[in-house]
Coordinates of C-alpha atoms in Angstrom, one line a residue:
X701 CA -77.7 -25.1 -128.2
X702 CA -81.0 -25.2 -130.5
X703 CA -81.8 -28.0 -133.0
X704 CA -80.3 -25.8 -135.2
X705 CA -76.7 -26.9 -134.0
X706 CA -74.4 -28.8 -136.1
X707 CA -71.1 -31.0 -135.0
X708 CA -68.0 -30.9 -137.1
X709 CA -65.3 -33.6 -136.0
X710 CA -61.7 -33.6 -136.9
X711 CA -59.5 -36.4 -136.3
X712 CA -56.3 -38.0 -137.4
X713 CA -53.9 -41.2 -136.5
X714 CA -56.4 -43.4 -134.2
X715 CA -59.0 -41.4 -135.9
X716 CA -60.8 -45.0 -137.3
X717 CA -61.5 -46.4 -134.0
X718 CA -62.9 -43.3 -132.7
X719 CA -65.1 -42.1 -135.0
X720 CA -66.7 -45.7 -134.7
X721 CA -67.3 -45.5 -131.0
X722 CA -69.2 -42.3 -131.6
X723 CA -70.9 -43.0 -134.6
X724 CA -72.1 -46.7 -132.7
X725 CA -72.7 -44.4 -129.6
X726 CA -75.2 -41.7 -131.8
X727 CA -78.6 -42.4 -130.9
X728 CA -81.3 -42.9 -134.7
X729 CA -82.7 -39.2 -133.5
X730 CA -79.5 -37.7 -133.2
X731 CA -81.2 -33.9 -134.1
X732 CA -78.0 -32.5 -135.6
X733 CA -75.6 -32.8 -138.6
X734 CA -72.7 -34.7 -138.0
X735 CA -69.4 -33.4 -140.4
X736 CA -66.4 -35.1 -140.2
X737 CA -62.4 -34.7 -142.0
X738 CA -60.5 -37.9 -141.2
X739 CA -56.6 -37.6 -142.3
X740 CA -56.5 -39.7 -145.6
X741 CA -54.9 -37.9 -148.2
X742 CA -55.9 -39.4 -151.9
X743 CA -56.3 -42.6 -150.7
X744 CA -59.4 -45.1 -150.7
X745 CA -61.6 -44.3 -147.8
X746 CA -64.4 -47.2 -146.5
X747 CA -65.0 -44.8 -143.8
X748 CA -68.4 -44.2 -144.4
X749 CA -69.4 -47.5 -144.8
X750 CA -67.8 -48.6 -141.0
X751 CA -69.8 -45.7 -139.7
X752 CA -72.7 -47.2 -141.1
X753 CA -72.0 -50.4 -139.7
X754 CA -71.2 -49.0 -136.3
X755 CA -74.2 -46.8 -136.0
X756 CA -77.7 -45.9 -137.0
X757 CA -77.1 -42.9 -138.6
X758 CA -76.3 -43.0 -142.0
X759 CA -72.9 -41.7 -143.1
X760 CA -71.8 -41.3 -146.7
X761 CA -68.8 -39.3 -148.5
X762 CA -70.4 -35.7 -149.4
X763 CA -71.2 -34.7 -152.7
X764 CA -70.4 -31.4 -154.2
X765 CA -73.2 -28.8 -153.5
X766 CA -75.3 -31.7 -151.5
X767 CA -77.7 -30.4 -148.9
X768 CA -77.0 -30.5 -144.8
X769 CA -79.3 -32.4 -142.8
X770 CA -79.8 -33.4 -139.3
X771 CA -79.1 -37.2 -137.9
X772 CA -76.6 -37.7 -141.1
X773 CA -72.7 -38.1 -140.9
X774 CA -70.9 -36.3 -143.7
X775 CA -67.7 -37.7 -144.5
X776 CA -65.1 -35.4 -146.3
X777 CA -64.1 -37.6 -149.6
X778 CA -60.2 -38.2 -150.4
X779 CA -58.6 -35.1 -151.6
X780 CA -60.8 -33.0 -151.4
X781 CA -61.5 -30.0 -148.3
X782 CA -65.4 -29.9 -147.2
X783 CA -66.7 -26.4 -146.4
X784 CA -70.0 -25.4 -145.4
X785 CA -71.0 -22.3 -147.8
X786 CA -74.7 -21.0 -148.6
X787 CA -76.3 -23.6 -146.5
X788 CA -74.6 -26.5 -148.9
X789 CA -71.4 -28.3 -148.5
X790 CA -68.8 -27.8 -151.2
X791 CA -66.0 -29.4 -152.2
X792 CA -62.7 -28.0 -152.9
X793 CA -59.4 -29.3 -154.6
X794 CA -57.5 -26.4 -152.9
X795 CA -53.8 -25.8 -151.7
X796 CA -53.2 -28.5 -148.8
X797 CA -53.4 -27.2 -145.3
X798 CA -51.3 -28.2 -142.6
X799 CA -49.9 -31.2 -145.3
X800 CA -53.7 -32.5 -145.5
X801 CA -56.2 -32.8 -148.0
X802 CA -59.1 -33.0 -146.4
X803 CA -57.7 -30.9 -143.9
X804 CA -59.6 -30.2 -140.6
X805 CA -59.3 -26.1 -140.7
X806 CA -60.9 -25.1 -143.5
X807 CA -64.4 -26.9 -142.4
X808 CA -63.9 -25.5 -139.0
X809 CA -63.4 -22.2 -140.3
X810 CA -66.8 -22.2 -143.1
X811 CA -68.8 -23.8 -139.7
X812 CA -67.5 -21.2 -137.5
X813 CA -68.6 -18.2 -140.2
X814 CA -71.8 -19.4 -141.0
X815 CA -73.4 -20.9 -137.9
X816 CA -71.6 -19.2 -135.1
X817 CA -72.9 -19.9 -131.5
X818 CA -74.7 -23.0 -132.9
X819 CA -71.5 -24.8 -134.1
X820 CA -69.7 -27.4 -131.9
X821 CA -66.2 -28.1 -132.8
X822 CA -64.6 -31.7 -131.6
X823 CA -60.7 -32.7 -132.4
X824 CA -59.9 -36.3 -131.3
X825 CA -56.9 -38.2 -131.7
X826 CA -53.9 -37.3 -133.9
X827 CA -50.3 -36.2 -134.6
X828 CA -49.6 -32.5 -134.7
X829 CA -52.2 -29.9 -134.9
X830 CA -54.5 -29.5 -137.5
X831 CA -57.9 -28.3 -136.1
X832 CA -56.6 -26.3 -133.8
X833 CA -57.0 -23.0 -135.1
X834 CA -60.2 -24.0 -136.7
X835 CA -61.4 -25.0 -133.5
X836 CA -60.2 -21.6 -132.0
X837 CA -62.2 -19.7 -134.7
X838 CA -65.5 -21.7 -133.3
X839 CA -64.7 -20.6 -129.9
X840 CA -64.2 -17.0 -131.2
X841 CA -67.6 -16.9 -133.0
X842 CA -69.2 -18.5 -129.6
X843 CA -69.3 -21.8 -130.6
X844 CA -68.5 -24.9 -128.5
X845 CA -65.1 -26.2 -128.5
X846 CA -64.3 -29.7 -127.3
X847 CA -61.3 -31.8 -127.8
X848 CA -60.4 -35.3 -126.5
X849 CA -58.4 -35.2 -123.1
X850 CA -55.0 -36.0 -124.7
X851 CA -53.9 -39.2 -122.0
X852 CA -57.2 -40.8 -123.2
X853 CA -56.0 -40.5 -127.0
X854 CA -54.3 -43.2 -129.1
X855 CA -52.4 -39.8 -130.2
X856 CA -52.6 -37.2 -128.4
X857 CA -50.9 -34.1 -130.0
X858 CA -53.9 -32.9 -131.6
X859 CA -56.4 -32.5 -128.6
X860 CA -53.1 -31.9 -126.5
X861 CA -53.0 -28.7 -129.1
X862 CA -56.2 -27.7 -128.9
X863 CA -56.1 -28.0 -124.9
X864 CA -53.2 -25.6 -125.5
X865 CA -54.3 -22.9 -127.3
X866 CA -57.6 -23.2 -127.2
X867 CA -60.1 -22.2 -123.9
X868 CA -61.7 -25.5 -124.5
X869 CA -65.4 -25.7 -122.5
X870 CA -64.8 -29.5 -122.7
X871 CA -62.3 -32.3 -122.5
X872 CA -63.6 -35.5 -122.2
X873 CA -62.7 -38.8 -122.3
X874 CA -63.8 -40.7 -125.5
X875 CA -66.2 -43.0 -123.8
X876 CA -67.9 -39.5 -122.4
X877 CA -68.3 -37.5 -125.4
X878 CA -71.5 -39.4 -127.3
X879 CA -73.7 -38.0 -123.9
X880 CA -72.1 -34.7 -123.9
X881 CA -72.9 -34.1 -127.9
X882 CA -76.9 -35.6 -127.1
X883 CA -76.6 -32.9 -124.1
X884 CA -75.4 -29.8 -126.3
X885 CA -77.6 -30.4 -128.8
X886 CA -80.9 -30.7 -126.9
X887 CA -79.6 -27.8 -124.7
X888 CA -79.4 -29.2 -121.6
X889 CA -75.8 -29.2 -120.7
X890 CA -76.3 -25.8 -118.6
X891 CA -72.9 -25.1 -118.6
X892 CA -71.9 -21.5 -118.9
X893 CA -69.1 -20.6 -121.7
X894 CA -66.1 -18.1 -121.5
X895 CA -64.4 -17.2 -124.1
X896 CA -60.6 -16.2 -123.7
X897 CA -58.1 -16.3 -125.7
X898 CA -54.4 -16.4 -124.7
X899 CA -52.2 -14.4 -126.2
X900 CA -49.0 -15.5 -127.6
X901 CA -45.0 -13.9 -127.1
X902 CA -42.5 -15.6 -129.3
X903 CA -39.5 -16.1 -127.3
X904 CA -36.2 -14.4 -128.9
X905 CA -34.1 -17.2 -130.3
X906 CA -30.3 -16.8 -130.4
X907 CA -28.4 -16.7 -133.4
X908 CA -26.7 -19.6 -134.8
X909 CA -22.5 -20.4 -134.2
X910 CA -20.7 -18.5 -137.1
X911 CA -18.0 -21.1 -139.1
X912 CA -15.0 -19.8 -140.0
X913 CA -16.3 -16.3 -140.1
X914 CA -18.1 -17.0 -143.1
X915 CA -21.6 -15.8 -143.2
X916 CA -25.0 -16.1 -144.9
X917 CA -27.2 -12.9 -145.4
X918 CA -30.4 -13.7 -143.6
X919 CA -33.2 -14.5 -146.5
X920 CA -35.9 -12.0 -147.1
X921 CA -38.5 -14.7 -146.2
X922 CA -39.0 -18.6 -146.0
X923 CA -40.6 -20.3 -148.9
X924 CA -43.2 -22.9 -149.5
X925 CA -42.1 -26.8 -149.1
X926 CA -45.2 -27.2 -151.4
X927 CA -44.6 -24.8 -153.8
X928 CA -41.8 -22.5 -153.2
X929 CA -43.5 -19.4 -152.8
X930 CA -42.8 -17.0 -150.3
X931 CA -44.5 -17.6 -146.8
X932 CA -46.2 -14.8 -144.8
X933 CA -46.3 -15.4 -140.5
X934 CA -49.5 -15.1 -139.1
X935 CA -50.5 -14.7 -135.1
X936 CA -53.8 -16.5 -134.3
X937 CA -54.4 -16.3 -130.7
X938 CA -51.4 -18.7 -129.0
X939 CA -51.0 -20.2 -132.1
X940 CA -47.7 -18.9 -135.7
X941 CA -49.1 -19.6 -138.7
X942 CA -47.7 -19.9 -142.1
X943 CA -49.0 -19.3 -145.6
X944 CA -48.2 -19.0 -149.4
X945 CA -50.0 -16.6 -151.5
X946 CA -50.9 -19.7 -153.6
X947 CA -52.9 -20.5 -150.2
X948 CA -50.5 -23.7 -149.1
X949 CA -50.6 -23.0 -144.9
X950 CA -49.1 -24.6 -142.1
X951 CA -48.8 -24.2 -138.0
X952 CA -45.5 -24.0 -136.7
X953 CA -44.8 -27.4 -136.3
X954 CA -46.3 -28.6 -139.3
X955 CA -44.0 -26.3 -141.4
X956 CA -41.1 -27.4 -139.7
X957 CA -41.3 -31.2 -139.9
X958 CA -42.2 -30.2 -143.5
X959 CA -39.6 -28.1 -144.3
X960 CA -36.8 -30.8 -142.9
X961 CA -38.5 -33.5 -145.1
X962 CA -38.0 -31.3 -148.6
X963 CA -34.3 -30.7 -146.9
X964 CA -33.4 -34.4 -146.8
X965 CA -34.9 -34.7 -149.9
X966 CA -32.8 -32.2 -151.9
X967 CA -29.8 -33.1 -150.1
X968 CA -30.1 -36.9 -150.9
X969 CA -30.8 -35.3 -154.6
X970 CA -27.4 -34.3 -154.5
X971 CA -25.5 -37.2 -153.3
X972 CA -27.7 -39.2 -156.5
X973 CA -26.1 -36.2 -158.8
X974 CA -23.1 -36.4 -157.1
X975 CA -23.1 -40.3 -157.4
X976 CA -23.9 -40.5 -161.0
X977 CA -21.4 -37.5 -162.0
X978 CA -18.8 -39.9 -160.6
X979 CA -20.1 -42.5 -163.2
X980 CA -20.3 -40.6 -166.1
X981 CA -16.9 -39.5 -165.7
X982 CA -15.5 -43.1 -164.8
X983 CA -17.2 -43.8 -168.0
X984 CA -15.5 -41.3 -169.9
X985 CA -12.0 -41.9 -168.4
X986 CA -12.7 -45.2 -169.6
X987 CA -13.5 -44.2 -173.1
X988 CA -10.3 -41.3 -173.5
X989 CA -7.9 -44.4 -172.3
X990 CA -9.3 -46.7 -175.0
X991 CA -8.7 -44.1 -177.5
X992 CA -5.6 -43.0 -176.2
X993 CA -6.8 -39.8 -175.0
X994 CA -4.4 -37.6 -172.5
X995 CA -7.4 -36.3 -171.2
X996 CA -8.1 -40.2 -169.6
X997 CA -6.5 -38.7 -165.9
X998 CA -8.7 -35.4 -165.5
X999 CA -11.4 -37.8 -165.8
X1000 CA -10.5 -40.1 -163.4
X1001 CA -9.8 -37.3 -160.8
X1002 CA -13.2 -35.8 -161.6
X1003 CA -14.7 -39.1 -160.2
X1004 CA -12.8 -39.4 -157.6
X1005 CA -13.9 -35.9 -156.2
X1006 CA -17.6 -36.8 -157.0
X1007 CA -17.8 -39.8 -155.6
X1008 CA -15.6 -38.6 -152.6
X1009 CA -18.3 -35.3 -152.0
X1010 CA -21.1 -37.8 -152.6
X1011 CA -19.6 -40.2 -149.7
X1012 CA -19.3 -36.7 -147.4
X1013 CA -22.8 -35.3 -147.9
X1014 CA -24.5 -38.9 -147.4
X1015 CA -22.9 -38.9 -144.0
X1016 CA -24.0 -35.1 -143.1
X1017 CA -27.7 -36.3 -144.3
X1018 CA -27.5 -38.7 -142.4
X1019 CA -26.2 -37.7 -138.8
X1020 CA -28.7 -36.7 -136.3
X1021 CA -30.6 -33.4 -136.5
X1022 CA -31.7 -31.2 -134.0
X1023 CA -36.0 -30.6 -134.8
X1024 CA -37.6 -28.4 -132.7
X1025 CA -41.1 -29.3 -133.2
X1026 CA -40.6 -32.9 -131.8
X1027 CA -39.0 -31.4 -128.8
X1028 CA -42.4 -31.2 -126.8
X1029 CA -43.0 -34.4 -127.4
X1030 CA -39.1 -35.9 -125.8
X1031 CA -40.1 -33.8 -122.4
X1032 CA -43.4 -35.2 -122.5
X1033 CA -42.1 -38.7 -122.6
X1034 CA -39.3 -37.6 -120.2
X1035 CA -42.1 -36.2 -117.4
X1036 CA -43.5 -40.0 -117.6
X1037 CA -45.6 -39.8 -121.4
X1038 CA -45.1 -42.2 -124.0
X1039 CA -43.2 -41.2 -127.0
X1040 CA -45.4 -40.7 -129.7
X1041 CA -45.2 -43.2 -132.7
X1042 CA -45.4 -41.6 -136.4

């Protein structure tokens, strides 16, 4: 690697702590840019000014169209993706990625395009797998890819991803990592880098138990949770990927924890509807009785049902449900891993 090199660091749930070591760990003549998307949604972020307590080198959100230098950290701001384009770092209020904005990919991806070989990629601790296929995209271009060893993160699905999918070159423990990135920068790790790339074979599912012979027509396609619009299945490397034309993308596993949440969500919409319907009607059963209405008994039997359905569907929402993408994580904790805490 040549001075020329820049570091991009994604990181999730743990992510605080980690980022700290490194940024305490950085030596004042640290001869690269540092760019970093920490998981925070919208929300306030003081991570720049713990870096900068942590560390020598000064860390601050990045400004739209600011200028990259070496020995400075560059924090992606809340809601907003950081990309590297024309030698400037932009900021973009685009479609969520992967449930995140900031989201780890899209910076990977710009880094990847635009400095190729010189680009070292880093994913350290966090749930799911966002980063991964940016990572892979760095590794692709002959950049470095690195990622946490998973038993040495507070949560380890994200470098447990990346260690996955990706042919990482390095998977350190945390405390390692601040000599490895001095190493790779200055050139001196003398390590040499293959790049393979697994390739991936969906498995054939079986089709689900058929109920009373009654059948529903397989859809054309899946939609969006985001935004309904229809999602298009992607192969990168090891890795299914989905996306909306409206640019909304997930991995597998995001799309399926998200897809369940907008399923509870309409499904407990119903039971309210179902709850209030039972209302209204009690309240005009009420109202024909007062007035001497024959109608008073349809009414009453209209609630009945309502809140009757109502009670039914609550339960169904409620029983257990069978999620795939958590799966990996039960025969982890069964082969003598923790479970891993939301």
């Amino acid at each position: 690697m040549a001075s020329s090199s820049i570091i991009v660091i994604g990181a999730s749930a743990g992510g605080v702590g980690a980022l700290r070591f490194l940024a305490a760990a950085l030596p004042d003549t640290f001869p690269a840019p540092v760019l970093v998307v920490l998981h925070i949604g919208a929300h306030r972020s003081e991570l720049p000014k713990l870096l900068n307590a942590a560390g020598p080198l000064l860390a601050n959100h990045t400004e739209d169209g600011e200028t990259i230098h070496p020995g400075r950290i560059y924090v992606a701001p809340p809601d907003r993706h950081m990309i590297v384009a024309d030698g400037r770092l932009r900021l973009l209020r685009g479609p969520k990625e992967n449930c995140a904005r900031p989201a780890i990919d899209p910076l990977f991806r710009s880094v990847a395009e635009h400095y190729g070989a010189d680009a070292v990629g880093v994913i350290l601790t966090g749930n799911l797998n966002d980063g991964t296929l940016g990572l892979l995209e760095i590794k692709r271009r002959g950049g470095i890819a690195i990622a946490q060893a998973p038993d040495d993160a507070a949560y380890p699905d994200m470098p447990k991803s990346a260690a996955a999918h990706v042919a990482l070159d390095y998977c350190p423990p945390l405390a390692e990592m601040p000599k490895l990135l001095i190493e790779l920068v200055n050139g001196k790790d003398g390590k040499d880098r293959a790049m393979p790339i697994s390739s991936f074979q969906p498995a054939s599912g079986q089709s689900p138990e058929l109920t009373e012979a009654r059948t529903f027509a397989r859809p054309l396609t899946v939609t969006c949770p985001e935004c309904g619009g229809a999602l298009k299945k992607f192969e990168v490397g090891s890795i299914i990927k989905f996306g909306c034309h409206i640019g909304h993308s997930y991995t597998a596993e995001v799309m399926a924890g998200a897809q369940f949440e907008e399923m509870e969500k309409v499904m407990r919409a119903a039971v309210r509807f179902l709850n209030e319907r039972a209302e209204f009607c009690l309240q005009m059963a009420d109202h024909t009785q007062l007035a001497e209405h024959a109608p008073s008994a349809d009414w009453l039997a209209a609630s009945r049902q309502a809140l009757d359905r109502a009670y039914k569907l609550r339960d169904l929402v409620e029983q257990d449900w069978l999620t795939p993408e958590s799966i990996g994580r039960v025969a982890s904790a069964s082969n003598g891993s923790a479970p891993l805490a939301e």
